[in-house]
Short mmCIF file of C-alpha atoms in Angstrom, two decimals:
data_model
loop_
_atom_site.label_atom_id
_atom_site.label_comp_id
_atom_site.label_asym_id
_atom_site.label_seq_id
_atom_site.Cartn_x
_atom_site.Cartn_y
_atom_site.Cartn_z
CA MET P 1098 0.01 -0.02 -0.02
CA SER P 1099 1.30 3.45 -0.93
CA ILE P 1100 1.58 6.43 1.48
CA ASP P 1101 -1.33 8.14 -0.33
CA SER P 1102 -3.45 5.06 -0.13
CA ALA P 1103 -2.75 4.57 3.56
CA GLU P 1104 -3.65 8.19 4.33
CA LYS P 1105 -6.93 7.78 2.55
CA SER P 1106 -7.79 4.49 4.17
CA THR P 1107 -10.70 4.56 6.63
CA TYR P 1108 -8.62 2.29 8.97
CA GLY P 1109 -5.06 1.83 9.89
CA ALA P 1110 -4.00 5.27 9.00
CA ASN P 1111 -1.42 6.22 11.56
CA PRO P 1112 1.06 8.77 10.25
CA TRP P 1113 4.51 9.38 11.45
CA GLU P 1114 5.82 12.97 11.08
CA GLY P 1115 9.37 14.37 11.36
CA TYR P 1116 10.41 17.91 11.68
CA TRP P 1117 13.73 19.04 10.12
CA PHE P 1118 14.81 22.62 11.19
CA SER P 1119 17.84 24.21 9.66
CA CYS P 1120 19.61 27.47 10.34
CA GLY P 1121 22.83 27.86 8.48
CA PRO P 1122 25.13 25.03 9.68
CA LEU P 1123 22.70 24.06 12.45
CA ASN P 1124 20.28 21.20 11.94
CA PHE P 1125 17.63 19.81 14.34
CA TYR P 1126 15.50 16.66 13.83
CA TYR P 1127 12.40 15.90 15.95
CA THR P 1128 9.28 13.83 15.89
CA GLY P 1129 6.08 14.16 17.94
CA ASN P 1130 5.47 10.45 17.63
CA ASP P 1131 6.35 7.81 20.11
CA THR P 1132 8.57 6.07 17.48
CA GLU P 1133 11.93 7.54 16.53
CA GLN P 1134 12.95 7.04 12.88
CA THR P 1135 16.03 7.66 10.81
CA VAL P 1136 15.30 9.63 7.60
CA ASN P 1137 18.12 10.27 5.06
CA GLY P 1138 20.62 9.15 7.54
CA HIS P 1139 19.38 11.50 10.35
CA LEU P 1140 17.67 10.26 13.57
CA TYR P 1141 14.47 12.09 14.47
CA THR P 1142 14.29 12.11 18.27
CA ARG P 1143 11.13 12.42 20.34
CA GLU P 1144 10.02 15.96 21.39
CA THR P 1145 6.81 17.56 22.58
CA ILE P 1146 6.06 19.14 19.16
CA SER P 1147 2.88 19.67 17.15
CA HIS P 1148 1.51 21.68 14.29
CA THR P 1149 -1.71 23.08 13.10
CA GLU P 1150 -3.53 21.73 10.12
CA ILE P 1151 -1.88 22.27 6.69
CA GLU P 1152 -3.92 24.04 4.18
CA GLN P 1153 -4.98 21.72 1.37
CA ASN P 1154 -5.54 23.07 -2.21
CA GLN P 1155 -4.00 22.71 -5.61
CA GLU P 1156 -0.49 23.37 -4.24
CA MET P 1157 0.45 20.67 -1.70
CA ARG P 1158 2.98 22.76 0.09
CA SER P 1159 1.12 26.14 0.00
CA GLY P 1160 -0.25 28.04 2.96
CA SER P 1161 1.17 28.19 6.43
CA ILE P 1162 1.31 26.28 9.64
CA GLU P 1163 2.10 27.00 13.32
CA VAL P 1164 4.51 24.70 15.03
CA SER P 1165 4.54 24.58 18.92
CA LEU P 1166 7.41 23.33 20.96
CA PRO P 1167 8.86 23.79 24.52
CA LEU P 1168 10.58 26.98 25.40
CA ASP P 1169 13.78 25.22 26.32
CA ASN P 1170 14.03 23.39 22.99
CA PRO P 1171 17.14 24.33 20.96
CA VAL P 1172 15.19 25.71 18.07
CA ALA P 1173 13.01 27.84 20.43
CA LEU P 1174 16.11 29.19 21.96
CA LEU P 1175 17.12 30.61 18.61
CA PHE P 1176 14.19 33.00 18.96
CA ARG P 1177 14.14 33.60 22.68
CA ASP P 1178 16.21 36.76 23.05
CA TYR P 1179 17.53 37.60 19.69
CA LEU P 1180 16.33 36.91 16.08
CA PRO P 1181 18.57 34.42 14.19
CA VAL P 1182 20.94 36.00 11.70
CA ARG P 1183 19.93 33.41 9.10
CA PRO P 1184 16.52 32.24 8.20
CA VAL P 1185 15.21 29.07 9.91
CA GLY P 1186 13.88 26.53 7.47
CA LEU P 1187 11.38 23.74 8.13
CA VAL P 1188 10.77 20.48 6.23
CA LEU P 1189 7.90 18.37 7.57
CA TYR P 1190 8.24 14.79 6.57
CA ARG P 1191 5.29 12.30 6.79
CA ALA P 1192 5.26 8.48 6.57
CA MET P 1193 2.76 5.78 7.50
CA ASP P 1194 3.61 3.05 10.01
CA GLY P 1195 4.75 0.01 8.23
CA GLU P 1196 5.59 1.83 5.03
CA THR P 1197 9.03 2.56 3.78
CA GLY P 1198 8.23 5.73 1.83
CA VAL P 1199 8.66 9.26 3.16
CA ILE P 1200 7.25 12.38 1.62
CA ALA P 1201 8.02 16.09 2.33
CA HIS P 1202 4.53 17.20 3.46
CA PHE P 1203 5.44 20.87 3.95
CA THR P 1204 8.54 22.96 3.17
CA GLY P 1205 9.01 26.55 4.24
CA ILE P 1206 10.65 29.06 6.55
CA VAL P 1207 9.85 30.53 9.94
CA SER P 1208 8.31 34.03 9.37
CA SER P 1209 7.47 35.03 12.96
CA HIS P 1210 7.16 33.58 16.42
CA LYS P 1211 5.00 33.92 19.60
CA VAL P 1212 6.07 33.25 23.09
CA ARG P 1213 3.48 32.09 25.64
CA GLU P 1214 3.58 28.83 27.67
CA THR P 1215 5.26 27.33 24.57
CA MET P 1216 7.21 28.68 21.65
CA THR P 1217 4.97 28.98 18.59
CA LEU P 1218 6.71 29.37 15.18
CA VAL P 1219 4.71 30.61 12.27
CA CYS P 1220 5.94 28.98 9.17
CA VAL P 1221 5.11 30.05 5.60
CA SER P 1222 5.66 27.75 2.62
CA ASP P 1223 8.29 28.32 0.01
CA GLN P 1224 5.47 29.31 -2.50
CA ASP P 1225 3.99 31.79 -0.16
CA ALA P 1226 7.37 33.45 0.51
CA LEU P 1227 7.59 34.19 -3.21
CA LYS P 1228 4.25 35.94 -3.15
CA LYS P 1229 5.58 38.82 -1.13
CA ARG P 1230 4.91 42.11 -2.88
CA ILE P 1231 7.09 44.36 -0.80
CA PRO P 1232 10.70 44.25 -1.98
CA ALA P 1233 13.30 42.97 0.51
CA LEU P 1234 15.42 46.05 -0.17
CA ARG P 1235 14.13 49.64 -0.12
CA TYR P 1236 15.46 53.04 -1.04
CA GLN P 1237 16.07 54.33 2.51
CA ILE P 1238 18.65 56.29 4.52
CA GLN P 1239 19.58 53.43 6.94
CA CYS P 1240 21.44 50.30 5.68
CA PRO P 1241 19.00 47.31 5.60
CA ARG P 1242 21.70 44.79 6.02
CA ARG P 1243 21.95 42.98 9.42
CA LEU P 1244 25.26 43.56 11.19
CA PHE P 1245 27.68 40.63 10.85
CA SER P 1246 25.59 39.01 8.14
CA PRO P 1247 27.25 37.83 5.01
CA LEU P 1248 26.08 40.78 2.92
CA CYS P 1249 27.25 43.15 5.65
CA GLY P 1250 30.65 41.55 5.64
CA VAL P 1251 31.79 42.83 9.06
CA ASN P 1252 33.88 40.16 10.87
CA LYS P 1253 31.87 39.25 14.12
CA ALA P 1254 34.96 37.85 15.84
CA ALA P 1255 36.94 41.13 15.30
CA PHE P 1256 34.35 43.03 17.41
CA MET P 1257 33.74 40.70 20.28
CA THR P 1258 34.46 41.94 23.82
CA LEU P 1259 35.05 39.36 26.55
CA ALA P 1260 33.93 40.52 29.95
CA GLU P 1261 33.49 39.28 33.48
CA VAL P 1262 30.18 40.34 35.00
CA SER P 1263 30.55 42.20 38.35
CA SER P 1264 26.88 42.52 39.26
CA VAL P 1265 23.43 41.81 37.94
CA SER P 1266 20.22 43.61 38.88
CA GLY P 1267 17.16 42.79 36.83
CA LYS P 1268 17.85 43.89 33.34
CA THR P 1269 21.09 45.61 34.04
CA VAL P 1270 24.54 44.03 33.79
CA LYS P 1271 27.73 45.64 35.03
CA SER P 1272 31.35 45.03 34.04
CA SER P 1273 34.33 47.37 34.10
CA THR P 1274 35.20 46.12 30.61
CA PHE P 1275 32.08 47.72 29.26
CA ALA P 1276 33.39 51.08 30.35
CA SER P 1277 36.37 50.76 28.02
CA LYS P 1278 34.05 51.57 25.16
CA VAL P 1279 32.18 54.96 24.60
CA ASP P 1280 28.63 55.13 25.72
CA ASP P 1281 26.10 53.58 23.44
CA TYR P 1282 28.80 51.46 21.79
CA PHE P 1283 26.86 48.29 22.72
CA LYS P 1284 23.39 49.80 22.24
CA GLY P 1285 21.43 47.68 19.75
CA GLY P 1286 24.04 44.93 19.95
CA MET P 1287 23.91 41.63 21.89
CA VAL P 1288 25.40 39.72 24.74
CA GLU P 1289 26.13 36.06 24.73
CA VAL P 1290 26.43 33.89 27.87
CA PRO P 1291 28.25 30.80 26.73
CA ALA P 1292 27.67 28.92 30.04
CA LEU P 1293 23.86 29.37 29.71
CA GLY P 1294 23.58 29.19 25.93
CA ALA P 1295 21.70 32.47 26.02
CA VAL P 1296 21.78 35.55 23.75
CA MET P 1297 20.31 38.91 24.88
CA ALA P 1298 19.71 42.14 23.02
CA VAL P 1299 21.09 45.35 24.48
CA SER P 1300 18.79 48.37 24.69
CA ALA P 1301 21.12 50.83 26.39
CA HIS P 1302 24.82 51.29 27.29
CA ALA P 1303 26.24 53.87 29.69
CA GLY P 1304 29.73 53.47 31.31
CA ASP P 1305 30.12 50.02 32.82
CA THR P 1306 26.38 49.12 32.58
CA LEU P 1307 24.38 47.42 29.91
CA THR P 1308 20.63 47.37 30.02
CA LEU P 1309 19.10 44.35 28.40
CA PHE P 1310 15.59 43.99 27.00
CA HIS P 1311 14.74 41.61 29.79
CA SER P 1312 16.48 39.81 32.66
CA VAL P 1313 18.19 36.49 32.12
CA ALA P 1314 17.64 33.57 34.54
CA GLY P 1315 20.82 32.20 35.89
CA LEU P 1316 23.11 35.15 35.05
CA GLU P 1317 25.17 36.01 38.07
CA ALA P 1318 28.24 38.00 39.16
CA GLY P 1319 31.42 36.22 37.98
CA ALA P 1320 29.90 34.91 34.78
CA MET P 1321 31.82 35.43 31.53
CA VAL P 1322 29.96 37.09 28.67
CA VAL P 1323 30.81 38.14 25.12
CA ALA P 1324 29.42 41.56 24.03
CA TYR P 1325 29.03 42.80 20.55
CA PRO P 1326 28.28 46.37 19.42
CA GLY P 1327 25.18 47.54 17.73
CA CYS P 1328 24.87 49.40 14.44
CA GLY P 1329 22.51 52.25 13.72
CA GLY P 1330 22.68 51.60 10.04
CA THR P 1331 23.89 55.10 9.19
CA GLU P 1332 26.58 55.91 6.74
CA SER P 1333 28.81 57.71 9.26
CA GLU P 1334 28.51 54.86 11.87
CA CYS P 1335 29.33 52.33 9.22
CA ALA P 1336 32.45 54.18 8.24
CA SER P 1337 33.70 55.28 11.63
CA LYS P 1338 32.70 52.34 13.85
CA PHE P 1339 33.18 49.49 11.49
CA GLY P 1340 35.22 50.76 8.56
CA ASN P 1341 32.78 49.04 6.26
CA LEU P 1342 31.46 51.83 4.12
CA VAL P 1343 32.05 49.84 0.87
CA ASN P 1344 29.25 47.45 1.91
CA HIS P 1345 26.88 50.17 3.24
CA LEU P 1346 23.55 49.97 1.39
CA GLY P 1347 21.83 53.13 2.72
CA PHE P 1348 21.20 56.40 0.88
CA SER P 1349 22.17 59.27 3.16
CA HIS P 1350 21.24 61.92 0.63
CA ILE P 1351 17.59 61.27 0.11
CA PRO P 1352 15.80 64.64 0.09
CA SER P 1353 13.64 65.14 3.19
CA THR P 1354 11.30 67.47 1.31
CA ASN P 1355 9.38 66.36 -1.73
CA PRO P 1356 10.49 68.73 -4.59
CA PHE P 1357 7.03 68.41 -6.16
CA GLY P 1358 5.20 69.54 -3.04
CA GLU P 1359 3.05 67.66 -0.65
CA ARG P 1360 0.65 66.48 -3.45
CA GLY P 1361 3.54 65.21 -5.58
CA ILE P 1362 3.13 65.12 -9.39
CA ALA P 1363 -0.47 65.98 -10.31
#
């Protein structure tokens, strides 16, 4: 019996599903079933994971789905404090118990996420991603490229600052090392805590103090952290702070006043 026939059967249909998440060099393989399986040489381990119904129409992989998984899952941690630099892809495999064939039931990318009791990832199909009407790049003053991304080209390792935390109070983290940089150097950047596997975005920097977007459980005095600067996306900051003007994609001389007046060209 084929997979299609088994799924349409009024009895004995017991699908197995596997979730393959990918983010650059990182790959994660999970199944919400009791049975772990190996697909294409990769073991899909059991996890508390589920998804909403997949839209069925002429295009098998069209539409979007929401995938729920625990907050401490490695994939969920990619979104907990700071958005991943690279897109997170999802391939949802389906098979029937007793059948050898496996099909890719859904392929797409994570477009947004929601944090409640669990992490919910909203995934759009590859086809839906191509329907986007707003261009990815716009004619704007600020550079649209994410700092340290391949298109940005700034070497992340060259701007890392290793620091020992002297005190933690709520969302504020102190270290004398932070004071070695001018105020706001780390604003808009991020702090990594290797021991906790956590990454936090920085909302403010003054002297030896960084203010995070929210507190981090387990972060204490004596912990080693790695801080990275933020980028405002302006031409001057790109040149003076990172020496990367050649890759800047903003347009600093866009007129602030419409030369044709408020009503434009009649």
